[in-house]
Coordinates of C-alpha atoms in Angstrom, one line a residue:
M1 CA 67.3 71.3 66.1
T2 CA 68.8 70.0 69.4
S3 CA 70.6 66.7 69.8
L4 CA 72.0 64.9 72.8
F5 CA 74.8 62.4 72.5
W6 CA 74.9 60.4 75.7
N7 CA 77.5 57.7 76.6
Q8 CA 75.5 55.3 78.8
R9 CA 76.8 54.6 82.3
R10 CA 75.2 53.4 85.5
N11 CA 73.9 56.3 87.6
P12 CA 71.0 57.3 89.9
I13 CA 69.2 59.3 87.2
L14 CA 68.8 56.3 85.0
K15 CA 67.7 54.1 87.9
R16 CA 64.9 56.6 88.7
L17 CA 63.9 56.8 85.0
A18 CA 63.7 53.1 84.8
V19 CA 61.4 52.9 87.8
S20 CA 59.1 55.5 86.3
T21 CA 59.0 53.7 83.0
E22 CA 58.1 50.4 84.6
Q23 CA 55.5 52.0 86.8
L24 CA 53.8 53.6 83.8
A25 CA 53.8 50.3 81.9
S26 CA 52.0 48.4 84.7
T27 CA 49.5 51.0 85.9
A28 CA 45.8 50.8 85.0
T29 CA 44.8 53.7 82.8
T30 CA 41.2 55.0 83.4
V31 CA 39.4 56.6 80.5
T32 CA 36.6 58.8 81.7
S33 CA 33.9 60.6 79.8
K34 CA 31.2 63.0 81.1
T35 CA 28.4 61.3 79.2
T36 CA 29.5 57.6 79.2
P37 CA 30.3 55.1 82.0
K38 CA 33.9 54.8 83.1
R39 CA 35.9 52.0 81.4
N40 CA 39.2 50.6 82.6
F41 CA 41.9 49.4 80.1
V42 CA 44.8 47.6 81.7
E43 CA 47.9 47.4 79.5
K44 CA 50.6 45.0 80.8
E45 CA 54.2 45.5 80.0
S46 CA 54.5 42.0 78.4
S47 CA 51.9 42.7 75.7
E48 CA 50.8 46.1 74.3
A49 CA 47.8 44.5 72.6
A50 CA 46.3 43.0 75.8
A51 CA 43.6 45.7 76.0
F52 CA 42.4 44.7 72.5
S53 CA 42.0 41.0 73.2
T54 CA 40.2 41.1 76.6
A55 CA 36.5 40.1 77.1
T56 CA 35.5 43.8 77.1
A57 CA 34.8 43.2 73.4
V58 CA 36.5 46.5 72.4
K59 CA 37.1 46.1 68.7
S60 CA 38.6 48.3 66.0
K61 CA 37.5 49.3 62.5
T62 CA 39.8 50.5 59.8
T63 CA 38.2 52.7 57.2
S64 CA 39.3 53.5 53.7
T65 CA 40.9 56.6 55.1
G66 CA 43.1 54.6 57.3
T67 CA 41.6 55.7 60.6
T68 CA 40.5 53.2 63.3
Y69 CA 37.3 53.4 65.3
L70 CA 35.9 51.7 68.4
S71 CA 32.8 49.6 68.1
E72 CA 30.9 47.4 70.5
E73 CA 30.7 43.7 69.4
S74 CA 30.5 40.3 71.0
E75 CA 33.8 38.4 71.4
G76 CA 32.9 35.9 68.7
N77 CA 35.6 34.3 66.5
R78 CA 38.4 36.8 66.3
K79 CA 41.8 36.3 64.9
S80 CA 44.7 36.5 67.3
L81 CA 47.6 39.0 67.3
K82 CA 49.9 36.3 65.9
D83 CA 47.5 35.8 62.9
Y84 CA 47.7 39.5 62.3
F85 CA 51.5 39.6 62.2
D86 CA 51.6 36.6 59.9
E87 CA 49.2 38.3 57.5
A88 CA 50.9 41.7 57.8
K89 CA 54.2 40.6 56.3
D90 CA 53.0 41.3 52.8
M91 CA 51.6 44.7 53.8
I92 CA 54.7 46.1 55.4
K93 CA 56.8 47.1 52.5
A94 CA 58.8 50.2 51.7
D95 CA 56.8 51.6 48.7
G96 CA 57.5 55.3 49.3
A97 CA 53.9 55.9 50.5
P98 CA 53.2 57.9 53.7
P99 CA 52.7 56.1 57.0
R100 CA 49.4 54.1 57.4
W101 CA 47.5 52.8 60.3
F102 CA 46.6 49.1 60.5
S103 CA 44.2 47.3 62.8
P104 CA 45.5 44.1 64.5
L105 CA 41.9 42.8 64.8
E106 CA 39.0 41.9 62.5
C107 CA 37.0 44.9 61.6
G108 CA 33.3 45.1 62.3
S109 CA 30.7 47.7 61.7
H110 CA 30.7 50.9 63.8
S111 CA 28.3 53.6 64.6
P112 CA 28.9 57.0 62.9
D113 CA 29.7 58.6 66.3
S114 CA 32.3 56.0 67.3
P115 CA 35.5 57.6 68.8
L116 CA 38.9 57.2 67.2
L117 CA 41.5 54.9 68.7
L118 CA 45.1 54.9 67.5
F119 CA 47.2 52.1 69.0
L120 CA 50.9 52.9 69.5
P121 CA 53.0 49.8 70.0
G122 CA 55.7 49.5 72.7
L123 CA 58.6 51.1 70.9
V124 CA 60.8 50.9 73.9
Q125 CA 60.6 47.2 74.1
L126 CA 61.1 46.9 70.4
I127 CA 64.3 48.9 70.5
E128 CA 65.4 47.1 73.6
R129 CA 65.2 43.7 71.9
T130 CA 67.4 45.0 69.1
I131 CA 70.1 46.6 71.2
R132 CA 70.2 43.6 73.6
S133 CA 70.7 41.3 70.7
E134 CA 73.5 43.5 69.2
H135 CA 75.1 43.8 72.6
N136 CA 75.2 40.1 73.1
H137 CA 76.7 39.7 69.7
S138 CA 79.4 42.5 70.2
P139 CA 79.6 43.3 73.9
N140 CA 82.7 45.5 73.5
K141 CA 81.3 47.9 70.9
P142 CA 79.1 50.9 71.6
I143 CA 75.6 51.2 70.2
Y144 CA 74.4 54.6 68.9
L145 CA 70.8 55.5 69.3
V146 CA 69.4 58.4 67.3
G147 CA 66.1 59.8 68.4
E148 CA 64.3 62.9 67.2
S149 CA 61.8 64.8 69.2
L150 CA 59.7 62.2 71.1
G151 CA 62.0 59.6 69.7
A152 CA 64.6 61.2 72.0
C153 CA 62.5 60.2 74.9
F154 CA 62.3 56.6 73.7
A155 CA 66.1 56.5 73.4
L156 CA 66.4 57.9 77.0
A157 CA 64.0 55.3 78.3
V158 CA 66.0 52.5 76.6
A159 CA 69.2 53.8 78.2
A160 CA 67.4 54.0 81.6
R161 CA 66.3 50.3 81.4
N162 CA 69.7 49.1 80.1
P163 CA 72.4 50.7 82.2
H164 CA 74.8 47.8 81.6
I165 CA 74.9 48.4 77.8
D166 CA 77.4 50.9 76.3
L167 CA 75.0 53.4 74.6
V168 CA 75.7 56.7 72.9
L169 CA 72.4 58.6 72.6
V170 CA 71.9 61.2 69.8
L171 CA 68.8 63.0 71.0
S172 CA 67.6 65.4 68.4
N173 CA 65.2 68.2 69.6
P174 CA 64.6 66.6 73.0
G175 CA 62.0 69.3 74.0
D176 CA 59.4 69.5 76.7
P177 CA 58.8 65.7 77.3
L178 CA 62.5 65.2 77.9
K179 CA 62.6 68.4 80.0
M180 CA 60.0 67.0 82.3
A181 CA 61.8 63.7 82.6
I182 CA 65.1 65.3 83.3
D183 CA 63.5 67.7 85.8
N184 CA 62.0 64.8 87.7
V185 CA 65.3 63.0 88.1
V186 CA 67.9 65.8 88.3
K187 CA 66.5 67.6 91.3
G188 CA 68.6 66.9 94.4
I189 CA 70.8 64.4 92.6
S190 CA 74.5 64.7 92.0
V191 CA 75.4 63.1 88.7
P192 CA 78.5 60.9 88.9
P193 CA 81.5 62.3 87.0
T194 CA 81.9 58.9 85.2
I195 CA 78.9 59.7 83.0
Q196 CA 80.0 61.2 79.7
D197 CA 77.3 63.3 77.9
L198 CA 77.3 65.3 74.7
S199 CA 74.6 67.6 73.7
T200 CA 74.6 68.6 70.0
Y201 CA 72.5 71.6 69.1
L202 CA 71.3 71.9 65.5
S203 CA 68.7 74.6 65.0
V204 CA 66.3 75.4 62.3
S205 CA 65.7 79.2 62.5
G206 CA 66.8 78.8 66.1
K207 CA 63.9 76.5 67.1
D208 CA 62.3 73.2 66.4
Q209 CA 58.9 73.4 64.8
M210 CA 57.2 72.1 67.9
M211 CA 59.6 72.2 70.8
P212 CA 62.0 74.8 72.3
S213 CA 65.2 73.1 71.0
E214 CA 67.6 75.9 71.6
E215 CA 66.6 76.6 75.1
E216 CA 66.5 72.9 76.0
G217 CA 69.9 72.3 74.5
Q218 CA 71.4 75.1 76.5
R219 CA 69.6 73.8 79.7
L220 CA 70.9 70.3 79.2
S221 CA 74.4 71.6 78.6
R222 CA 74.3 73.3 82.0
E223 CA 72.8 70.3 83.9
L224 CA 74.6 67.4 82.3
P225 CA 78.3 66.8 82.9
N226 CA 80.7 66.9 80.0
C227 CA 78.0 68.4 77.8
Q228 CA 78.6 70.3 74.6
T229 CA 76.4 72.2 72.2
R230 CA 76.5 72.4 68.4
S231 CA 74.6 74.6 66.0
S232 CA 73.6 74.4 62.3
A233 CA 71.2 76.1 60.0
H234 CA 69.9 72.8 58.9
V235 CA 68.5 69.6 60.5
W236 CA 70.8 66.6 60.3
Q237 CA 68.4 64.7 58.0
E238 CA 68.9 67.3 55.2
E239 CA 71.3 67.0 52.4
G240 CA 74.7 68.5 53.2
V241 CA 74.5 67.8 56.9
D242 CA 76.5 64.7 57.9
L243 CA 75.6 63.3 61.3
V244 CA 78.8 61.2 61.3
T245 CA 80.9 64.3 60.8
I246 CA 79.2 66.0 63.7
I247 CA 79.9 63.0 66.0
K248 CA 83.5 62.8 64.8
G249 CA 84.0 66.6 65.4
A250 CA 82.5 66.3 68.9
G251 CA 85.0 63.5 69.7
Y252 CA 82.3 60.8 70.2
Y253 CA 83.1 58.4 67.4
R254 CA 84.7 55.2 68.8
R255 CA 84.7 51.5 68.0
G256 CA 85.4 50.2 71.5
K257 CA 84.8 51.1 75.1
C258 CA 87.2 54.1 75.0
I259 CA 88.1 56.3 72.1
N260 CA 91.4 55.6 70.4
Y261 CA 92.5 58.7 68.4
V262 CA 94.6 56.6 66.1
S263 CA 92.7 53.5 65.3
D264 CA 89.3 55.1 65.5
F265 CA 90.2 57.9 63.1
I266 CA 88.2 57.9 59.9
P267 CA 90.0 59.7 56.9
L268 CA 88.3 62.8 55.6
T269 CA 85.7 62.4 53.0
T270 CA 85.8 64.7 50.0
T271 CA 82.9 66.7 51.5
E272 CA 84.7 67.1 54.8
F273 CA 87.9 68.2 53.1
N274 CA 86.1 70.7 51.0
K275 CA 84.4 72.1 54.1
F276 CA 87.7 72.3 55.9
C277 CA 89.2 74.3 53.0
E278 CA 86.2 76.6 53.1
E279 CA 86.7 77.2 56.8
I280 CA 90.3 78.3 56.4
R281 CA 89.9 79.9 53.0
L282 CA 90.0 83.4 54.3
R283 CA 93.2 82.7 56.3
S284 CA 94.8 81.1 53.3
D285 CA 93.7 83.8 50.9
L286 CA 95.0 86.6 53.2
T287 CA 98.4 84.9 53.9
S288 CA 99.0 83.1 50.5
P289 CA 101.3 80.4 52.1
V290 CA 104.6 79.7 50.4
M291 CA 105.8 76.0 50.7
L292 CA 109.4 75.1 50.3
S293 CA 110.9 71.6 50.7
T294 CA 114.3 70.0 50.3
L295 CA 115.1 67.2 47.9
E296 CA 117.4 64.3 48.8
D297 CA 120.3 66.0 47.0
G298 CA 119.8 69.1 49.1
K299 CA 118.2 71.3 46.5
I300 CA 115.4 73.6 47.7
V301 CA 112.2 73.6 45.6
A302 CA 109.1 75.9 45.7
D303 CA 106.7 73.1 46.4
L304 CA 106.3 69.9 48.5
S305 CA 108.0 67.5 46.2
G306 CA 110.7 66.9 48.7
I307 CA 108.2 65.4 51.2
P308 CA 108.2 61.6 51.4
S309 CA 105.0 59.9 50.3
E310 CA 105.4 57.0 52.7
G311 CA 105.5 57.2 56.5
P312 CA 106.3 57.2 59.2
V313 CA 107.5 60.8 59.1
L314 CA 107.8 63.2 62.0
Y315 CA 107.7 67.0 61.1
V316 CA 109.3 68.9 64.0
G317 CA 109.1 72.7 64.1
Y318 CA 108.3 76.0 65.8
H319 CA 104.8 76.8 66.9
N320 CA 103.6 80.2 65.7
L321 CA 101.3 82.4 67.7
L322 CA 98.0 80.6 68.5
G323 CA 99.1 77.8 66.1
L324 CA 98.2 79.9 63.1
E325 CA 100.5 77.9 60.8
A326 CA 99.0 74.4 61.4
F327 CA 95.9 74.2 59.3
P328 CA 97.3 75.8 56.1
M329 CA 100.1 73.3 56.3
V330 CA 97.6 70.4 56.6
Q331 CA 95.7 71.7 53.7
Q332 CA 98.7 72.1 51.4
F333 CA 100.0 68.6 52.2
M334 CA 96.6 67.2 51.2
I335 CA 96.4 69.2 48.0
Q336 CA 100.0 68.8 46.8
R337 CA 101.0 65.4 48.2
N338 CA 97.7 63.7 49.2
V339 CA 99.2 63.2 52.6
L340 CA 97.3 63.7 55.8
V341 CA 99.5 65.2 58.6
R342 CA 98.2 64.3 62.0
C343 CA 98.6 67.3 64.4
V344 CA 99.7 66.5 68.0
A345 CA 98.0 69.1 70.2
H346 CA 97.4 69.9 73.8
P347 CA 94.8 67.5 75.4
M348 CA 92.6 70.4 76.4
F349 CA 91.4 70.7 72.8
F350 CA 89.9 67.2 73.2
E351 CA 88.3 67.5 76.6
S352 CA 84.9 68.9 77.3
K353 CA 84.2 71.2 80.3
D354 CA 86.2 69.7 83.2
G355 CA 89.9 69.3 82.1
G356 CA 89.4 71.1 78.8
L357 CA 88.6 74.4 77.1
P358 CA 85.2 75.9 77.3
D359 CA 82.8 74.6 74.7
F360 CA 84.2 75.7 71.4
E361 CA 83.1 74.4 68.0
G362 CA 86.5 75.4 66.4
N363 CA 87.9 72.3 68.2
D364 CA 85.8 70.1 66.0
T365 CA 87.9 70.9 62.9
L366 CA 91.0 69.8 64.7
R367 CA 89.4 66.4 65.6
I368 CA 88.0 65.9 62.1
V369 CA 91.3 66.5 60.3
G370 CA 93.0 64.0 62.6
G371 CA 94.3 65.9 65.6
V372 CA 95.6 63.8 68.4
P373 CA 96.1 64.6 72.2
A374 CA 99.8 65.0 73.0
S375 CA 101.1 62.0 74.9
A376 CA 103.9 59.5 74.5
V377 CA 101.4 56.7 74.0
N378 CA 99.7 58.5 71.1
L379 CA 103.0 59.4 69.4
Y380 CA 104.0 55.7 69.7
K381 CA 100.7 54.6 68.1
L382 CA 101.0 57.2 65.3
L383 CA 104.5 56.2 64.3
S384 CA 103.8 52.5 64.6
S385 CA 100.9 53.0 62.1
K386 CA 103.3 54.8 59.6
S387 CA 101.6 58.1 59.9
H388 CA 102.8 61.6 59.0
V389 CA 102.9 63.5 62.3
M390 CA 103.3 67.2 63.1
L391 CA 105.1 67.9 66.4
H392 CA 106.0 71.1 68.2
P393 CA 108.3 70.4 71.1
G394 CA 107.8 74.0 72.4
G395 CA 104.1 73.3 72.6
M396 CA 101.9 75.9 74.3
R397 CA 104.8 77.9 75.6
E398 CA 105.6 78.9 72.0
A399 CA 102.0 79.2 70.8
L400 CA 101.2 81.5 73.7
H401 CA 104.5 83.3 73.9
R402 CA 105.1 86.8 75.3
K403 CA 105.9 90.0 73.6
G404 CA 109.3 90.0 71.8
E405 CA 109.5 86.2 71.8
E406 CA 108.5 85.6 68.2
Y407 CA 110.4 82.7 66.6
K408 CA 112.2 81.8 69.9
L409 CA 112.3 78.1 70.6
F410 CA 111.3 76.8 74.0
W411 CA 112.2 73.1 73.9
P412 CA 112.9 70.7 76.7
E413 CA 116.6 70.2 77.5
S414 CA 116.5 66.5 76.6
S415 CA 115.1 64.6 73.7
E416 CA 111.4 63.5 73.7
F417 CA 111.1 62.0 70.2
V418 CA 114.4 60.9 68.8
R419 CA 114.6 57.4 70.2
M420 CA 110.9 56.7 69.6
S421 CA 111.4 57.8 66.0
S422 CA 114.3 55.4 65.6
T423 CA 112.2 52.5 67.0
F424 CA 110.0 52.7 63.9
G425 CA 112.6 54.0 61.5
A426 CA 110.8 57.3 61.0
K427 CA 112.2 60.1 59.0
I428 CA 112.6 63.4 61.0
I429 CA 112.0 66.5 58.9
P430 CA 112.8 69.8 60.7
F431 CA 110.8 72.8 59.5
G432 CA 110.4 76.5 60.1
A433 CA 107.2 78.6 59.6
V434 CA 107.3 82.4 59.8
G435 CA 104.6 85.0 59.3
E436 CA 102.9 85.6 62.6
D437 CA 104.7 88.9 63.0
D438 CA 103.2 90.0 59.7
I439 CA 99.7 89.0 60.7
A440 CA 99.3 90.3 64.3
Q441 CA 100.9 92.1 67.2
I442 CA 100.5 91.1 70.8
V443 CA 99.2 94.0 72.9
L444 CA 98.4 92.1 76.1
D445 CA 100.5 89.0 76.9
Y446 CA 100.5 86.8 79.9
N447 CA 102.6 89.1 82.1
D448 CA 100.2 92.0 81.3
Q449 CA 97.1 90.1 82.0
M450 CA 98.4 88.8 85.4
R451 CA 98.7 92.5 86.5
I452 CA 94.9 93.0 85.8
P453 CA 92.9 91.5 88.8
F454 CA 89.9 90.5 86.7
L455 CA 92.0 88.7 84.0
K456 CA 94.3 87.2 86.6
S457 CA 91.4 85.5 88.4
Q458 CA 90.1 84.1 85.1
I459 CA 93.4 82.7 84.1
E460 CA 93.9 81.1 87.5
E461 CA 90.5 79.6 87.5
M462 CA 91.0 78.2 84.0
N463 CA 94.3 76.6 84.9
K464 CA 92.8 74.8 87.8
R465 CA 90.6 72.8 85.3
V466 CA 92.9 72.3 82.3
V467 CA 94.9 69.1 81.9
K468 CA 98.6 69.8 82.7
L469 CA 101.5 68.5 80.7
R470 CA 105.2 68.2 81.4
T471 CA 104.8 68.3 85.2
D472 CA 108.0 66.2 85.6
I473 CA 110.3 68.7 83.9
T474 CA 111.7 72.1 84.8
G475 CA 112.7 75.2 82.8
E476 CA 110.8 77.7 80.8
V477 CA 109.0 75.1 78.6
A478 CA 107.3 73.8 81.7
N479 CA 105.8 77.3 82.3
Q480 CA 102.7 76.8 80.2
P481 CA 99.8 78.6 81.9
V482 CA 96.7 78.6 79.7
H483 CA 95.7 82.1 78.7
L484 CA 94.7 83.9 75.5
P485 CA 97.1 86.6 74.3
L486 CA 95.4 89.6 73.0
P487 CA 96.7 90.5 69.5
I488 CA 95.7 93.2 67.1
P489 CA 95.7 92.4 63.4
K490 CA 98.0 93.9 60.9
I491 CA 97.7 94.4 57.2
P492 CA 98.3 90.8 56.3
G493 CA 101.7 89.8 55.2
R494 CA 102.5 86.3 54.2
F495 CA 103.2 82.8 55.7
Y496 CA 106.3 80.9 54.7
Y497 CA 107.2 77.3 55.3
Y498 CA 110.5 75.6 54.8
F499 CA 110.9 71.9 55.2
G500 CA 114.5 70.8 55.6
K501 CA 116.3 67.7 54.4
P502 CA 114.9 64.5 55.9
I503 CA 117.0 63.0 58.7
E504 CA 117.0 59.2 58.5
T505 CA 116.7 57.1 61.6
K506 CA 116.0 53.7 60.0
G507 CA 118.7 51.2 61.1
R508 CA 119.9 53.5 63.9
K509 CA 117.8 52.0 66.7
Q510 CA 120.7 50.5 68.6
E511 CA 122.9 53.5 68.0
L512 CA 120.3 56.0 69.3
R513 CA 119.7 54.1 72.4
D514 CA 122.8 55.8 73.6
R515 CA 121.7 58.9 75.4
K516 CA 124.6 61.0 74.2
K517 CA 124.0 60.1 70.6
S518 CA 120.3 60.6 70.9
Q519 CA 120.9 64.0 72.5
K520 CA 123.3 64.9 69.7
L521 CA 120.6 64.2 67.1
Y522 CA 118.0 66.1 69.1
L523 CA 120.2 69.2 69.2
Q524 CA 120.9 68.8 65.5
V525 CA 117.1 68.8 64.8
K526 CA 116.7 71.9 67.0
G527 CA 119.5 73.7 65.1
E528 CA 118.0 72.8 61.8
V529 CA 114.6 74.3 62.8
E530 CA 116.4 77.5 63.8
N531 CA 118.2 77.6 60.5
C532 CA 115.0 77.1 58.6
I533 CA 113.4 80.1 60.5
A534 CA 116.5 82.3 59.9
Y535 CA 116.5 81.4 56.1
L536 CA 112.8 82.3 55.7
K537 CA 113.2 85.6 57.7
E538 CA 116.0 86.7 55.4
K539 CA 114.6 85.5 52.1
R540 CA 111.1 87.0 52.7
Q541 CA 112.6 90.5 52.6
N542 CA 113.2 89.9 48.9
D543 CA 109.6 88.7 48.2
P544 CA 107.8 91.4 46.0
Y545 CA 104.5 89.8 47.1
R546 CA 105.0 89.8 50.8
N547 CA 102.4 92.5 51.2
I548 CA 98.8 91.7 50.4
L549 CA 98.3 94.6 48.0
P550 CA 100.7 93.3 45.3
R551 CA 99.2 89.8 45.8
L552 CA 95.7 91.1 45.1
I553 CA 96.9 92.9 42.0
Y554 CA 98.6 89.7 40.8
Q555 CA 95.5 87.6 41.4
A556 CA 93.2 90.1 39.8
T557 CA 95.3 89.7 36.6
H558 CA 96.0 85.9 36.8
G559 CA 92.9 84.7 38.6
F560 CA 92.2 84.5 42.3
R561 CA 93.1 80.8 42.5
A562 CA 96.5 81.4 40.9
Q563 CA 99.6 80.6 42.9
V564 CA 101.3 83.9 43.7
P565 CA 105.1 83.8 43.0
T566 CA 107.7 84.5 45.7
F567 CA 111.4 85.2 46.1
E568 CA 114.0 83.5 44.0
L569 CA 115.5 80.4 45.5

């Protein structure tokens, strides 16, 4: 099943679609038969039932089977369309029965060979009235339209006729009809970059029952700007498929004109969290994470009881290779402390096509669990809302490090977070995470790839599109070219996390405005992170379950969900 999420904006495509729609609505339709005279039925845009009430005396007949036939009859005393709607109020009820056809006119007799006529009301105008009313009531909120199959065409027509309304279209299985419409308007037209489009692809055995959903989804993804595809083995109406989750994951859930990653965030449902755990289960089972924290008296404990329950809290640490440590940490904080840690990540994970990574469904998980694009504004919003926030000052330079740079910090020379933390009295918790060198070994790093012409050109092309950070600083941390190190897996070792003693900034706002004192605290945090890493690297050597084989034996004896012990504290 294929779906298209479309944020409505003014553009030439929609103007041309609007013209086509209006032309069709006002054009006379000629019905011709080889054996009967030609008849003309003119349907005006203002009234879909006009053809039924003209002096041509075309009348309908509803039989016991629910079908409607044409019959010739003099005009006589017929009830009006208004009378029909008044009388239909009692008939239109949700009783669980299948759809039925009703005639808006009195039924007369018909000949056995009368042809069938099924009148389809103007759904576009019906939808328009609703969205215009809602827009007038709440002009600053988007309106989501979900249309399946031909309903997708109705949604597109509504968007075409209402370019001033902020619409997000969810077009499910928009097959051949939409293909023809798009073909007619895309040819020779450059779509403005201000349009934001999202194509969500959900397949049933790879195809819709009637329309080529997979092919159409891929085609739309190529032709529409900022378009993404999504896949699923089920249609979104089925149990277990949550359309809101899909919209959230694609980054299209918002309450205002622009997405706010802090205020627009919806906490995970139980179903979403369980699915998240399933997605990272293999990683968690293979690495069996060890979580250590520090109590207020300085005692180290083998759980997360030293983590504050109330925010704001800023967790500052080292970024392992490819960010492998992030999701297990989020999972364990939810399980042990019922605390959601918001990950601050590179903006490229939140952008589609231009300015972001190639379309990748794995980014959806980051958005669903509360990931936020790295920026000073977003960090301010998070701390002001008393959130728990994960921050890696070394950013992509650490996550995409070169050979031999495991556990080396690449931080800016001056503080980026101390004074902001003190503004909201946030606790700063330095932490270390080790284990990447027990999971994988880099065989091709950035330097290696830049010596291979084919890979070099790919890296250079990607970095032309990706959003760049820290353009105003110098040093190694500013050297953050986007690339993908090529690692080879090892027999899995174990991940270890150590959260140091919280550093209090509450009541120190005035003190930490002084740059020297702020820098001193910054260097203290950096030193604590290095100490946490050194502690774990030393202690893991005494862990009898560091290797996966002893862990498997332990779990086979005690149950595969049992917590595997670690070194003595």
